[in-house]
Coordinates of C-alpha atoms in Angstrom, one line a residue:
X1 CA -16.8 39.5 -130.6
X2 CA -16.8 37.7 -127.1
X3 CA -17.8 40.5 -125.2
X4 CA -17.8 44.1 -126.2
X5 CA -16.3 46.9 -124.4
X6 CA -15.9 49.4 -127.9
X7 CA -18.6 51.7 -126.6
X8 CA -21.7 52.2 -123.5
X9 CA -23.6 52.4 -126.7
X10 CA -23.7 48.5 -127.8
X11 CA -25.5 47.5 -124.7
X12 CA -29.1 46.9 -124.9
X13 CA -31.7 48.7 -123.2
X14 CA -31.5 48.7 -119.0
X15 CA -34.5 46.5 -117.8
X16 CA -36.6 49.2 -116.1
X17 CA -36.1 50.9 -119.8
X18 CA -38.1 48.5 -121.8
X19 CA -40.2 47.9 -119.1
X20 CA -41.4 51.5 -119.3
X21 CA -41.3 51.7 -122.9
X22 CA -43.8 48.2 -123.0
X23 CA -46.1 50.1 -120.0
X24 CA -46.2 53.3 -122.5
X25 CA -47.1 51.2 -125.4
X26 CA -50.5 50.6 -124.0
X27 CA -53.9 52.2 -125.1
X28 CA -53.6 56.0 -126.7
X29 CA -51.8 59.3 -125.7
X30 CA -51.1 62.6 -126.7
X31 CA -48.8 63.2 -129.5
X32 CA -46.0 65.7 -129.8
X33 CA -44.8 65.3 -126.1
X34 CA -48.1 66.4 -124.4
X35 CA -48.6 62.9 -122.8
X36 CA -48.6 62.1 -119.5
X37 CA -45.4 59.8 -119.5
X38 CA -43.1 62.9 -120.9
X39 CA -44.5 65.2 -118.6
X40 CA -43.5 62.8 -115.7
X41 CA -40.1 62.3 -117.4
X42 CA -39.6 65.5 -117.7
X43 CA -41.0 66.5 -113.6
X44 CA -38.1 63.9 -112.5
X45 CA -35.6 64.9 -114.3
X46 CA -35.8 68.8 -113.0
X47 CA -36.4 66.9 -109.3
X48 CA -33.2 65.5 -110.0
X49 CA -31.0 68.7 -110.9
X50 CA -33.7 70.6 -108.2
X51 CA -34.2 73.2 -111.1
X52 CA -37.1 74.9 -113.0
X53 CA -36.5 73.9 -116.6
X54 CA -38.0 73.5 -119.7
X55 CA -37.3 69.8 -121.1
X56 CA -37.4 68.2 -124.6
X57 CA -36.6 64.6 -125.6
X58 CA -34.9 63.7 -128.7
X59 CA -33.8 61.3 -131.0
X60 CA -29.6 61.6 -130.1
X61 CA -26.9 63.3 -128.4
X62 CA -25.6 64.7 -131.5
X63 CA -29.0 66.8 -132.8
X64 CA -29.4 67.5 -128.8
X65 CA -26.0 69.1 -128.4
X66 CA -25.9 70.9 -131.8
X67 CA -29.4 72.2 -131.3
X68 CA -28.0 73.8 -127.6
X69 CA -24.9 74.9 -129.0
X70 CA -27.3 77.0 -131.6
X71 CA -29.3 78.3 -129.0
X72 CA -25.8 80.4 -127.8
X73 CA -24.3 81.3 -130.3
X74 CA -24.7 83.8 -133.9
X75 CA -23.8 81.7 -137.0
X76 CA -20.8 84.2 -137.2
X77 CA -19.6 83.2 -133.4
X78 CA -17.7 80.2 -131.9
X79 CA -18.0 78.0 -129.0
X80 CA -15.7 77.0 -126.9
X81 CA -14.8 73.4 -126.3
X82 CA -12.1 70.7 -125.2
X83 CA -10.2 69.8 -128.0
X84 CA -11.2 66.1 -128.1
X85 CA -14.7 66.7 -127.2
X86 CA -17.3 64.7 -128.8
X87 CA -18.7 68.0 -130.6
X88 CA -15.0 68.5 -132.0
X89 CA -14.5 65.0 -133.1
X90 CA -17.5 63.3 -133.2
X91 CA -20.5 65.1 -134.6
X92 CA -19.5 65.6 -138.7
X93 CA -19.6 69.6 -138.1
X94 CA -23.3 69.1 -136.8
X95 CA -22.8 72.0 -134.0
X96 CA -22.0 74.5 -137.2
X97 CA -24.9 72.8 -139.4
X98 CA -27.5 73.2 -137.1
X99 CA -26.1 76.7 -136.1
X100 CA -25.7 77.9 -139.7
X101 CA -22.0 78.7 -139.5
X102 CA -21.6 78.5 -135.9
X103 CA -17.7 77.7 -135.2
X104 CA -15.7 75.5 -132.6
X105 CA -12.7 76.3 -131.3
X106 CA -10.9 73.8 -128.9
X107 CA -9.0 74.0 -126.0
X108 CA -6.6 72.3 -124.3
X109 CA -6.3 70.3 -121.0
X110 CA -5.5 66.9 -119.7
X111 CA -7.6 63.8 -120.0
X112 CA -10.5 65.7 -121.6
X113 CA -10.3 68.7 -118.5
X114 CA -10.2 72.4 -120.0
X115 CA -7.3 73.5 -118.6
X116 CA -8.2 77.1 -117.0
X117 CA -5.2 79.0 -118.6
X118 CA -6.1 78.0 -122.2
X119 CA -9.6 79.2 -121.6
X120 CA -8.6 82.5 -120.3
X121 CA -6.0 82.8 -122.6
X122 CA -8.5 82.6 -125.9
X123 CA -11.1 84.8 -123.9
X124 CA -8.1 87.5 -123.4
X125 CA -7.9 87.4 -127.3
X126 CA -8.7 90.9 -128.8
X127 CA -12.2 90.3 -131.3
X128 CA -11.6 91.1 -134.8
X129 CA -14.1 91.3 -137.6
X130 CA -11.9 87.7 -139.4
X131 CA -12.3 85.7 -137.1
X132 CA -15.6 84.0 -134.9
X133 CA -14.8 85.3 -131.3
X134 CA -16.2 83.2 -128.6
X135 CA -19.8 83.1 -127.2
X136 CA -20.2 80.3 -125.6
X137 CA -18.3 77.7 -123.5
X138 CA -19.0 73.9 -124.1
X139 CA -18.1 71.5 -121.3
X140 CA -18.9 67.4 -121.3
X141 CA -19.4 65.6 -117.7
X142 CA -18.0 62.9 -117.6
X143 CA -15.5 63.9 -119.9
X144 CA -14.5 61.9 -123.5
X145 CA -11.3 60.6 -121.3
X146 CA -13.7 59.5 -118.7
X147 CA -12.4 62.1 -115.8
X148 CA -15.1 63.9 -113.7
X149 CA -15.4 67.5 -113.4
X150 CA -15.4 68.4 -109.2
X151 CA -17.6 71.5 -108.8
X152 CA -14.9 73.8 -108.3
X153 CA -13.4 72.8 -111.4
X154 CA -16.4 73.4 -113.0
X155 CA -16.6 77.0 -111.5
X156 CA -12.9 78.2 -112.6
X157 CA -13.9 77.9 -116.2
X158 CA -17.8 78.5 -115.8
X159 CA -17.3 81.9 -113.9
X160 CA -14.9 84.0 -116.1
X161 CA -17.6 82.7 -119.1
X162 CA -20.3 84.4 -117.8
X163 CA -18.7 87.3 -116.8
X164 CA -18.3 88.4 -120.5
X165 CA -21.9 87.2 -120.8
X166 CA -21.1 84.1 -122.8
X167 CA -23.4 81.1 -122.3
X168 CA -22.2 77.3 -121.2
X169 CA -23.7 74.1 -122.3
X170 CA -23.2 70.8 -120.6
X171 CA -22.5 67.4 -122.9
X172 CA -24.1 65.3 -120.2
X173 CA -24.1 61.6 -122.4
X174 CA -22.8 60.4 -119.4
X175 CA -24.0 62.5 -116.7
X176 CA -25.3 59.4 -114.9
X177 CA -21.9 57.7 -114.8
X178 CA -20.2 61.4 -113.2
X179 CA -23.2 61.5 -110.6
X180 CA -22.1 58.2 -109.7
X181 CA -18.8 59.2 -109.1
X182 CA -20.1 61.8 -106.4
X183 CA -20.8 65.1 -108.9
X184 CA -23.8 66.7 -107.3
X185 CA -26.1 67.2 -110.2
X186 CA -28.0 69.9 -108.4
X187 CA -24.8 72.1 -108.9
X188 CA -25.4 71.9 -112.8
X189 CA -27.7 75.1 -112.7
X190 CA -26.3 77.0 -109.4
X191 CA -23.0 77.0 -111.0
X192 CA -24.6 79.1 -114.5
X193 CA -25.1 75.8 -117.0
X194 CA -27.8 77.3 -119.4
X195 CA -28.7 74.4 -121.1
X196 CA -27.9 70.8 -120.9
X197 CA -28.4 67.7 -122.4
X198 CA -29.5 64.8 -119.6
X199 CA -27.9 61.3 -121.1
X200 CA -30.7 58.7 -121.6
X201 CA -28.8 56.3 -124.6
X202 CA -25.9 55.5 -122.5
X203 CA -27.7 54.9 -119.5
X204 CA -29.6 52.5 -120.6
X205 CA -32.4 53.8 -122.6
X206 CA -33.1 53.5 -126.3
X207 CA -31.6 56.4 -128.8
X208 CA -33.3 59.2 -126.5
X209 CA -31.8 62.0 -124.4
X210 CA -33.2 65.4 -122.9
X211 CA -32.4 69.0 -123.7
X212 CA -33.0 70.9 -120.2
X213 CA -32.8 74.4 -120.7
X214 CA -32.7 76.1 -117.3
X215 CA -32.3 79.7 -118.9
X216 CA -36.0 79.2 -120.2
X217 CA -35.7 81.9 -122.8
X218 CA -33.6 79.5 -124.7
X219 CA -37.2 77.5 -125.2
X220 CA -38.6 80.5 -127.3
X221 CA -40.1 78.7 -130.2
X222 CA -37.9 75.7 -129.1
X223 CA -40.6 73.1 -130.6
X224 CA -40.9 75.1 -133.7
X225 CA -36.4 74.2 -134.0
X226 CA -37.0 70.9 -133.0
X227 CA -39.6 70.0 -135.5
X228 CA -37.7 72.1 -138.5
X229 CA -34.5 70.0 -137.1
X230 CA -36.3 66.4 -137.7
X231 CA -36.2 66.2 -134.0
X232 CA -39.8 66.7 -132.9
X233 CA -41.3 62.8 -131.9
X234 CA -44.8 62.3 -133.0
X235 CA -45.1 59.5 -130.2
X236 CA -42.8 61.2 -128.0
X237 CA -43.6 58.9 -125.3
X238 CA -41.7 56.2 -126.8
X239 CA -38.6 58.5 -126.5
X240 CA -39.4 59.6 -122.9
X241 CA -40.5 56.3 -121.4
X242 CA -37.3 54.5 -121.0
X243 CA -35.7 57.5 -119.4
X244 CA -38.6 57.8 -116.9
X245 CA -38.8 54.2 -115.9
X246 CA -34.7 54.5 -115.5
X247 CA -35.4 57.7 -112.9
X248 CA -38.3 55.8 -111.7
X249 CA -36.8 52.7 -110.6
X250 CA -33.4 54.4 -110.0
X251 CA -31.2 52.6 -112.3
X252 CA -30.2 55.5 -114.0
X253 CA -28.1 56.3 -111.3
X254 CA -27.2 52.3 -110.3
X255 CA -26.5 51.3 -113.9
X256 CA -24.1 54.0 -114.2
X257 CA -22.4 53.4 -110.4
X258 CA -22.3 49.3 -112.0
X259 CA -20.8 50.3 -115.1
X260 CA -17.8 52.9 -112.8
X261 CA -17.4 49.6 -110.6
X262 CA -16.5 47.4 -114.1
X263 CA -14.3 50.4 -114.7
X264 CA -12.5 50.4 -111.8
X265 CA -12.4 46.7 -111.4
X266 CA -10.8 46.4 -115.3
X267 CA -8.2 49.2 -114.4
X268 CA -7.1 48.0 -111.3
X269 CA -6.4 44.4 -112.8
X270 CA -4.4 46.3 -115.7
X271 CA -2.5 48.2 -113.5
X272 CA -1.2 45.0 -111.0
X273 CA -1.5 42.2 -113.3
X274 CA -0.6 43.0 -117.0
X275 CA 2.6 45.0 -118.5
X276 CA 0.4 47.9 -119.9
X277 CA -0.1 51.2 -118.1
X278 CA -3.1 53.3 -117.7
X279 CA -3.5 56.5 -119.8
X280 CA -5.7 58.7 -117.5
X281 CA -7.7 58.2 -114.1
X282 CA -10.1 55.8 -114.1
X283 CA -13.0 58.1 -112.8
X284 CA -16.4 57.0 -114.8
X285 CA -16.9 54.0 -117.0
X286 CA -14.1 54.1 -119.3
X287 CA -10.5 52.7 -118.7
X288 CA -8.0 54.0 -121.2
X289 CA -4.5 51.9 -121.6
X290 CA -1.0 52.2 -123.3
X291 CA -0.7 49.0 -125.5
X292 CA 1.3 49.0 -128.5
X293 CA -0.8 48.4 -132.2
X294 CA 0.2 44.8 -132.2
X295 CA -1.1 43.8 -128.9
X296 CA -4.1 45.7 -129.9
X297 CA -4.6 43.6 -132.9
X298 CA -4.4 41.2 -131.2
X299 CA -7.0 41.2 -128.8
X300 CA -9.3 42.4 -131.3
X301 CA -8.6 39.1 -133.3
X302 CA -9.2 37.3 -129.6
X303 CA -13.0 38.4 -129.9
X304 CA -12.6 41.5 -127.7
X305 CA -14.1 44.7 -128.9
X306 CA -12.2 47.6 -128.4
X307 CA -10.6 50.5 -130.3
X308 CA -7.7 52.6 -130.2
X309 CA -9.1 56.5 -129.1
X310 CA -7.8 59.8 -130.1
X311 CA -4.5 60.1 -128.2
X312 CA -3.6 56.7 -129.3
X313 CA -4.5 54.7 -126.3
X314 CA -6.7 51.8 -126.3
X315 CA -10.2 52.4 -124.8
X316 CA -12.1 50.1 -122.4
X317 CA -16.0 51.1 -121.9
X318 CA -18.3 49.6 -119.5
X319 CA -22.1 49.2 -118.9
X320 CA -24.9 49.1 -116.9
X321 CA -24.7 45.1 -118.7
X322 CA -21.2 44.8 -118.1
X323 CA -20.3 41.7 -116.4
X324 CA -17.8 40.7 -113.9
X325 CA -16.9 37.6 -115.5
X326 CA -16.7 39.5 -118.4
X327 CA -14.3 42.1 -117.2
X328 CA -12.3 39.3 -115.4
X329 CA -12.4 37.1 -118.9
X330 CA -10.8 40.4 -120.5
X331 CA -8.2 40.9 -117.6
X332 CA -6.9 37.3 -118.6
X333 CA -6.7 37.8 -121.9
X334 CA -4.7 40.8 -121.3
X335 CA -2.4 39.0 -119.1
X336 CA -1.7 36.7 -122.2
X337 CA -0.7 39.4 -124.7

């Protein structure tokens, strides 16, 4: 492939990343997370959501997601979710493996939004002993469609949740690219978020994110489920490193604002200079577009990486290593089609 823009996930590791992973390599520390590099990782990422929380790093977004969803849920219960949410779609029944049963039940909305009348609608549901009812809500920021959540979004479906004492998880693989589109990440806890999971992979680190679990009586024997889960890191710091020199240097936040530029760059040359139309805002990293199978193909057979998503539009994702030349290369190409 010429350049790929399939996925945030075939970029390499951000600069500040490695360089913080090389630093941590030196001499001896602590194993299982009590080094001094994780606890610094772990001090920054609470300054940054200005939140007491317990932190743990992990291996992906998958275990870290499936692990929270268990924390809120009974293995006879279900959690709420978009539809095309990456713990719908994406994660092989991992939220109901790791929750031993737990269920999913997905909602609907526009360009990966929960729509606030579908939520309310299954919460008015009456329980009854054959199905899971709800017990938890699941929302991702940005979402899989690459729209951002305002904060008063976030509160219409966040605040009839907690009422019926149901708890909310936040997919946050690409938290860094919706705080770069202006989403205060100090409202992540004010707004009743019990436990979320703080994107490193996407960003720019190595296969590492953070569970943050501001309702600390989630992290009762949270080690012990981590290590029974194949999640606990013996050299931990390797996991946490890259994510600290990313808050460190601040690239975690100007990777991701890079990457929404690309975005936005790519979607505005679609929308004035091609014959394809765009699917849903470009708000994030990721530009979704209308192109019929064979145009498709043919890009791909041009050396472009890029796949067709769940709603049948072609996806576009960019990096913190996403290029302008690169994005304008593509923009040509898609001229040509």
């Amino acid at each position: 492939m010429r350049y790929d823009f399939g996925s945030d996930n075939t970029a390499g590791m951000a600069p500040a990343a490695l360089e913080a992973l090389i630093s941590a390599n030196a001499g001896h520390a602590r194993a299982y997370g009590a080094d001094d590099v994780t606890a610094r990782a772990a001090d920054l990422i609470r300054a940054r959501l200005d939140a007491d929380a317990e932190v743990r790093f992990v291996f992906s977004g998958t275990a870290a997601n499936a692990i929270a969803l268990s924390m809120l849920a009974w293995p006879h219960e279900a959690v709420l979710a978009h539809h095309a949410a990456h713990v719908c779609t994406d994660e092989t029944g991992a939220p109901g493996f790791f929750g031993s049963g737990v269920g999913l039940l997905g909602l609907p909305g526009l360009s990966g939004k929960i729509e606030p009348a579908g939520l309310h609608a299954v919460l008015a549901e009456p329980e009854v002993g054959h199905r899971q009812p709800p017990a938890a809500l699941s929302l991702t920021q940005s979402t899989e469609y690459g729209t951002v959540y305002t904060e008063e979004e976030l509160r219409h479906l966040i605040e009839p949740v907690k009422l019926r004492g149901h708890g909310v998880h936040m997919d946050g693989a690409r938290l860094a690219n919706a705080a770069a589109a202006g989403f205060d990440l100090t409202q992540i806890a004010r707004l009743g978020v019990d436990v979320l999971v703080f994107g490193g992979a996407k960003a720019g680190a190595n296969c590492a994110e953070a569970i943050v679990m501001f309702d600390k009586s989630l992290a009762r024997r949270i080690d012990n489920r981590l290590k029974q889960a194949g999640q606990t890191a013996s050299k931990t710091r390797f996991l946490s490193a890259p994510i600290l020199g990313l808050l460190e240097s601040g690239d975690w936040e100007a990777g991701a604002a890079h990457a929404n530029l690309m975005a936005q760059r790519l979607a505005a040359g679609i929308a004035g200079g091609s014959p394809f139309v765009l699917a849903h805002p470009v708000e994030a990293n990721a530009v979704f577009v209308r192109m019929p199978p064979e145009a498709h193909q043919r890009l791909n057979e041009a050396g472009w990486a890029c796949y067709r998503f769940d709603d049948g539009s072609v996806r576009f994702v960019c990096s913190w290593a996403t290029r302008v030349e690169a994005v304008d290369e593509l923009l040509q190409a898609i001229a040509t089609l």
